[in-house]
Amino acid sequence: MPRPFVAYLRVYEPLSELDAPLAEKVRNALETGPLPRAEVGERERELWLRSQLADKLLPGESFDVMTISPAEVPTSDTARVGPGPLVCPLDLRPRSAAALVGFLASSPPILQDAALGVAPETVRSRASAVMAELAAGAVHVISTTWTVPLPWFSLVDPAQRRVVLASAQDDPERQVSWRVAMADARRRVARALKVVKGSLGNEGPAKVLADTGRWLDHFHPHSAVELDYGGLVQLMNDKDLLEDTSAADVNAIVDALETGDAEEVALRYETLREFWGELARRERHG
């Protein structure tokens, strides 16, 4: 069975800067062993399926943590990361709760009845209680299926892309990702938001950038941010991965919007549309 076709934006905070209750949970999880990046998708799917087989709305209290070293995070001259270890709780239970709240807000009642079998008020109450338990007021991971929101690429330096190929497309070690210091990510998203709002208005890409910037503000300034294609790499061959210019294209669009170069914007957007449109077609047609 393939891993879930999910991409991730993660925040790794310095363990020493976490609030005491969360820090204790993280230390306990680290004693058991951090979760390897290659196992994240399958682990989350396993926990979700267990909850559904047990007829529960939300996954149980399992607590998994990923960790990286500050040395693995590129930084500018004005950014600092650490001290280590940097830790990223997966926050699966509150993420699932947030997804339920979103489902209630966007789906028709007939679909809610078929999918949940519980009164919406009950679902909303349980989900809100779980989300209120978050120490920082925000999950450390946000994810999307089948694609990467293009504004996310404005957070990263295209030159810092990490590509790991393997003998098979479904090899869990295969990856494409970027890491960036929190200070650099905040600076990049603020600049992109200012440019995009001035050129395209407050909706669409600007809303994604604003929401992402607010999310980043919940975490310690010496944290690190990771953009990871996750299971999406199973949908791309090695040539596609190596030739993917998405981060460079998005950053070039921001530059072109700032200088008013409409031709460059159109050219770069067409490249992005072709690359990510192929994944969208695969989602629709299986």
PDB file of C-alpha atoms in Angstrom, residues 138-279:
ATOM      1  CA  ALA A 138      -1.311  25.992  17.211  1.00  0.00           C
ATOM      2  CA  VAL A 139      -0.312  22.624  15.808  1.00  0.00           C
ATOM      3  CA  HIS A 140       3.312  22.101  14.784  1.00  0.00           C
ATOM      4  CA  VAL A 141       2.321  20.486  11.467  1.00  0.00           C
ATOM      5  CA  ILE A 142      -0.065  21.482   8.701  1.00  0.00           C
ATOM      6  CA  SER A 143      -0.603  19.216   5.732  1.00  0.00           C
ATOM      7  CA  THR A 144      -2.282  19.008   2.346  1.00  0.00           C
ATOM      8  CA  THR A 145      -3.207  16.106   0.081  1.00  0.00           C
ATOM      9  CA  TRP A 146      -2.158  15.685  -3.553  1.00  0.00           C
ATOM     10  CA  THR A 147      -0.482  19.091  -3.843  1.00  0.00           C
ATOM     11  CA  VAL A 148       1.547  21.833  -2.169  1.00  0.00           C
ATOM     12  CA  PRO A 149      -0.075  25.279  -1.802  1.00  0.00           C
ATOM     13  CA  LEU A 150       2.089  27.426  -4.055  1.00  0.00           C
ATOM     14  CA  PRO A 151       2.459  30.307  -1.544  1.00  0.00           C
ATOM     15  CA  TRP A 152       4.283  27.911   0.798  1.00  0.00           C
ATOM     16  CA  PHE A 153       7.259  27.968  -1.569  1.00  0.00           C
ATOM     17  CA  SER A 154       7.818  31.663  -0.836  1.00  0.00           C
ATOM     18  CA  LEU A 155       9.034  30.678   2.665  1.00  0.00           C
ATOM     19  CA  VAL A 156      12.083  28.802   1.415  1.00  0.00           C
ATOM     20  CA  ASP A 157      15.316  29.444  -0.458  1.00  0.00           C
ATOM     21  CA  PRO A 158      15.117  27.480  -3.743  1.00  0.00           C
ATOM     22  CA  ALA A 159      18.859  26.773  -3.567  1.00  0.00           C
ATOM     23  CA  GLN A 160      18.448  24.906  -0.245  1.00  0.00           C
ATOM     24  CA  ARG A 161      16.343  22.088  -1.682  1.00  0.00           C
ATOM     25  CA  ARG A 162      17.148  18.588  -0.373  1.00  0.00           C
ATOM     26  CA  VAL A 163      16.529  15.764  -2.860  1.00  0.00           C
ATOM     27  CA  VAL A 164      17.002  12.090  -1.996  1.00  0.00           C
ATOM     28  CA  LEU A 165      16.394   9.584  -4.794  1.00  0.00           C
ATOM     29  CA  ALA A 166      15.975   5.834  -4.427  1.00  0.00           C
ATOM     30  CA  SER A 167      15.679   2.698  -6.524  1.00  0.00           C
ATOM     31  CA  ALA A 168      11.854   2.788  -6.351  1.00  0.00           C
ATOM     32  CA  GLN A 169       9.322   5.625  -6.307  1.00  0.00           C
ATOM     33  CA  ASP A 170       7.611   4.181  -3.233  1.00  0.00           C
ATOM     34  CA  ASP A 171      10.835   3.925  -1.203  1.00  0.00           C
ATOM     35  CA  PRO A 172      10.075   5.781   2.064  1.00  0.00           C
ATOM     36  CA  GLU A 173      13.577   7.302   2.114  1.00  0.00           C
ATOM     37  CA  ARG A 174      12.880   9.162  -1.141  1.00  0.00           C
ATOM     38  CA  GLN A 175      12.228  12.828  -0.481  1.00  0.00           C
ATOM     39  CA  VAL A 176      12.156  16.449  -1.539  1.00  0.00           C
ATOM     40  CA  SER A 177      12.263  19.051   1.223  1.00  0.00           C
ATOM     41  CA  TRP A 178      13.537  22.446   2.338  1.00  0.00           C
ATOM     42  CA  ARG A 179      14.491  23.722   5.785  1.00  0.00           C
ATOM     43  CA  VAL A 180      14.662  27.358   6.804  1.00  0.00           C
ATOM     44  CA  ALA A 181      15.246  29.296  10.016  1.00  0.00           C
ATOM     45  CA  MET A 182      12.061  30.715  11.522  1.00  0.00           C
ATOM     46  CA  ALA A 183      13.352  34.291  11.302  1.00  0.00           C
ATOM     47  CA  ASP A 184      14.077  33.821   7.598  1.00  0.00           C
ATOM     48  CA  ALA A 185      10.701  32.162   6.974  1.00  0.00           C
ATOM     49  CA  ARG A 186       8.857  35.020   8.685  1.00  0.00           C
ATOM     50  CA  ARG A 187      10.824  37.609   6.728  1.00  0.00           C
ATOM     51  CA  ARG A 188      10.130  35.831   3.438  1.00  0.00           C
ATOM     52  CA  VAL A 189       6.407  35.371   4.035  1.00  0.00           C
ATOM     53  CA  ALA A 190       5.995  38.994   5.175  1.00  0.00           C
ATOM     54  CA  ARG A 191       7.680  40.271   2.047  1.00  0.00           C
ATOM     55  CA  ALA A 192       5.658  37.952  -0.219  1.00  0.00           C
ATOM     56  CA  LEU A 193       2.411  38.998   1.481  1.00  0.00           C
ATOM     57  CA  LYS A 194       3.156  42.688   1.016  1.00  0.00           C
ATOM     58  CA  VAL A 195       3.975  42.205  -2.672  1.00  0.00           C
ATOM     59  CA  VAL A 196       1.058  39.888  -3.446  1.00  0.00           C
ATOM     60  CA  LYS A 197      -1.508  42.056  -1.621  1.00  0.00           C
ATOM     61  CA  GLY A 198      -0.303  45.097  -3.509  1.00  0.00           C
ATOM     62  CA  SER A 199      -0.572  43.340  -6.858  1.00  0.00           C
ATOM     63  CA  LEU A 200      -3.405  40.808  -6.518  1.00  0.00           C
ATOM     64  CA  GLY A 201      -5.484  41.899  -3.517  1.00  0.00           C
ATOM     65  CA  ASN A 202      -6.305  40.221  -0.216  1.00  0.00           C
ATOM     66  CA  GLU A 203      -7.807  36.957  -1.421  1.00  0.00           C
ATOM     67  CA  GLY A 204      -6.310  33.778  -2.926  1.00  0.00           C
ATOM     68  CA  PRO A 205      -2.523  33.617  -2.485  1.00  0.00           C
ATOM     69  CA  ALA A 206      -2.523  36.608  -0.116  1.00  0.00           C
ATOM     70  CA  LYS A 207      -4.934  34.866   2.264  1.00  0.00           C
ATOM     71  CA  VAL A 208      -2.757  31.722   2.307  1.00  0.00           C
ATOM     72  CA  LEU A 209       0.312  33.855   3.036  1.00  0.00           C
ATOM     73  CA  ALA A 210      -1.462  35.783   5.799  1.00  0.00           C
ATOM     74  CA  ASP A 211      -2.721  32.589   7.433  1.00  0.00           C
ATOM     75  CA  THR A 212       0.734  31.010   7.188  1.00  0.00           C
ATOM     76  CA  GLY A 213       2.393  34.070   8.694  1.00  0.00           C
ATOM     77  CA  ARG A 214      -0.013  34.066  11.636  1.00  0.00           C
ATOM     78  CA  TRP A 215       0.658  30.359  12.170  1.00  0.00           C
ATOM     79  CA  LEU A 216       4.427  30.892  12.234  1.00  0.00           C
ATOM     80  CA  ASP A 217       4.033  33.642  14.832  1.00  0.00           C
ATOM     81  CA  HIS A 218       2.835  31.070  17.395  1.00  0.00           C
ATOM     82  CA  PHE A 219       6.292  29.510  17.701  1.00  0.00           C
ATOM     83  CA  HIS A 220       9.657  30.375  19.205  1.00  0.00           C
ATOM     84  CA  PRO A 221      11.755  32.693  16.985  1.00  0.00           C
ATOM     85  CA  HIS A 222      14.704  30.274  17.083  1.00  0.00           C
ATOM     86  CA  SER A 223      12.670  27.428  15.576  1.00  0.00           C
ATOM     87  CA  ALA A 224      13.071  25.874  12.143  1.00  0.00           C
ATOM     88  CA  VAL A 225      10.489  25.378   9.401  1.00  0.00           C
ATOM     89  CA  GLU A 226      10.411  22.431   7.007  1.00  0.00           C
ATOM     90  CA  LEU A 227       8.512  22.086   3.743  1.00  0.00           C
ATOM     91  CA  ASP A 228       8.338  18.397   2.821  1.00  0.00           C
ATOM     92  CA  TYR A 229       6.740  16.797  -0.253  1.00  0.00           C
ATOM     93  CA  GLY A 230       6.109  13.725   1.922  1.00  0.00           C
ATOM     94  CA  GLY A 231       4.181  11.016   0.079  1.00  0.00           C
ATOM     95  CA  LEU A 232       3.809  13.141  -3.052  1.00  0.00           C
ATOM     96  CA  VAL A 233       7.206  11.898  -4.238  1.00  0.00           C
ATOM     97  CA  GLN A 234       5.525   8.574  -5.034  1.00  0.00           C
ATOM     98  CA  LEU A 235       3.641  10.374  -7.827  1.00  0.00           C
ATOM     99  CA  MET A 236       6.797  11.739  -9.492  1.00  0.00           C
ATOM    100  CA  ASN A 237       9.645  10.003 -11.268  1.00  0.00           C
ATOM    101  CA  ASP A 238      13.281  10.936 -10.656  1.00  0.00           C
ATOM    102  CA  LYS A 239      13.411  13.220 -13.684  1.00  0.00           C
ATOM    103  CA  ASP A 240      10.384  15.178 -12.450  1.00  0.00           C
ATOM    104  CA  LEU A 241      11.886  15.561  -8.984  1.00  0.00           C
ATOM    105  CA  LEU A 242      15.263  16.716 -10.267  1.00  0.00           C
ATOM    106  CA  GLU A 243      13.770  19.153 -12.791  1.00  0.00           C
ATOM    107  CA  ASP A 244      11.095  20.569 -10.477  1.00  0.00           C
ATOM    108  CA  THR A 245      11.548  24.346 -10.230  1.00  0.00           C
ATOM    109  CA  SER A 246       8.483  25.151  -8.116  1.00  0.00           C
ATOM    110  CA  ALA A 247      10.312  27.035  -5.347  1.00  0.00           C
ATOM    111  CA  ALA A 248      12.337  29.034  -7.862  1.00  0.00           C
ATOM    112  CA  ASP A 249       9.220  29.800  -9.912  1.00  0.00           C
ATOM    113  CA  VAL A 250       7.194  31.054  -6.942  1.00  0.00           C
ATOM    114  CA  ASN A 251      10.035  33.233  -5.688  1.00  0.00           C
ATOM    115  CA  ALA A 252      10.534  34.574  -9.213  1.00  0.00           C
ATOM    116  CA  ILE A 253       6.819  35.425  -9.395  1.00  0.00           C
ATOM    117  CA  VAL A 254       7.103  37.450  -6.188  1.00  0.00           C
ATOM    118  CA  ASP A 255      10.097  39.307  -7.643  1.00  0.00           C
ATOM    119  CA  ALA A 256       8.267  39.887 -10.942  1.00  0.00           C
ATOM    120  CA  LEU A 257       5.123  41.158  -9.209  1.00  0.00           C
ATOM    121  CA  GLU A 258       7.277  43.608  -7.284  1.00  0.00           C
ATOM    122  CA  THR A 259       8.828  44.971 -10.501  1.00  0.00           C
ATOM    123  CA  GLY A 260       5.639  44.781 -12.568  1.00  0.00           C
ATOM    124  CA  ASP A 261       6.994  42.176 -15.012  1.00  0.00           C
ATOM    125  CA  ALA A 262       3.709  40.599 -16.145  1.00  0.00           C
ATOM    126  CA  GLU A 263       5.382  38.480 -18.830  1.00  0.00           C
ATOM    127  CA  GLU A 264       7.672  36.796 -16.288  1.00  0.00           C
ATOM    128  CA  VAL A 265       4.712  36.170 -13.974  1.00  0.00           C
ATOM    129  CA  ALA A 266       2.756  34.488 -16.753  1.00  0.00           C
ATOM    130  CA  LEU A 267       5.719  32.377 -17.868  1.00  0.00           C
ATOM    131  CA  ARG A 268       6.497  31.124 -14.364  1.00  0.00           C
ATOM    132  CA  TYR A 269       2.847  30.484 -13.531  1.00  0.00           C
ATOM    133  CA  GLU A 270       2.429  28.368 -16.651  1.00  0.00           C
ATOM    134  CA  THR A 271       5.368  26.203 -15.587  1.00  0.00           C
ATOM    135  CA  LEU A 272       3.769  25.710 -12.162  1.00  0.00           C
ATOM    136  CA  ARG A 273       0.369  24.995 -13.676  1.00  0.00           C
ATOM    137  CA  GLU A 274       1.769  22.284 -15.904  1.00  0.00           C
ATOM    138  CA  PHE A 275       3.723  20.590 -13.101  1.00  0.00           C
ATOM    139  CA  TRP A 276       1.058  20.618 -10.402  1.00  0.00           C
ATOM    140  CA  GLY A 277      -1.818  20.226 -12.849  1.00  0.00           C
ATOM    141  CA  GLU A 278      -0.562  16.738 -13.655  1.00  0.00           C
ATOM    142  CA  LEU A 279      -0.917  15.723 -10.003  1.00  0.00           C
TER     143      LEU A 279
END
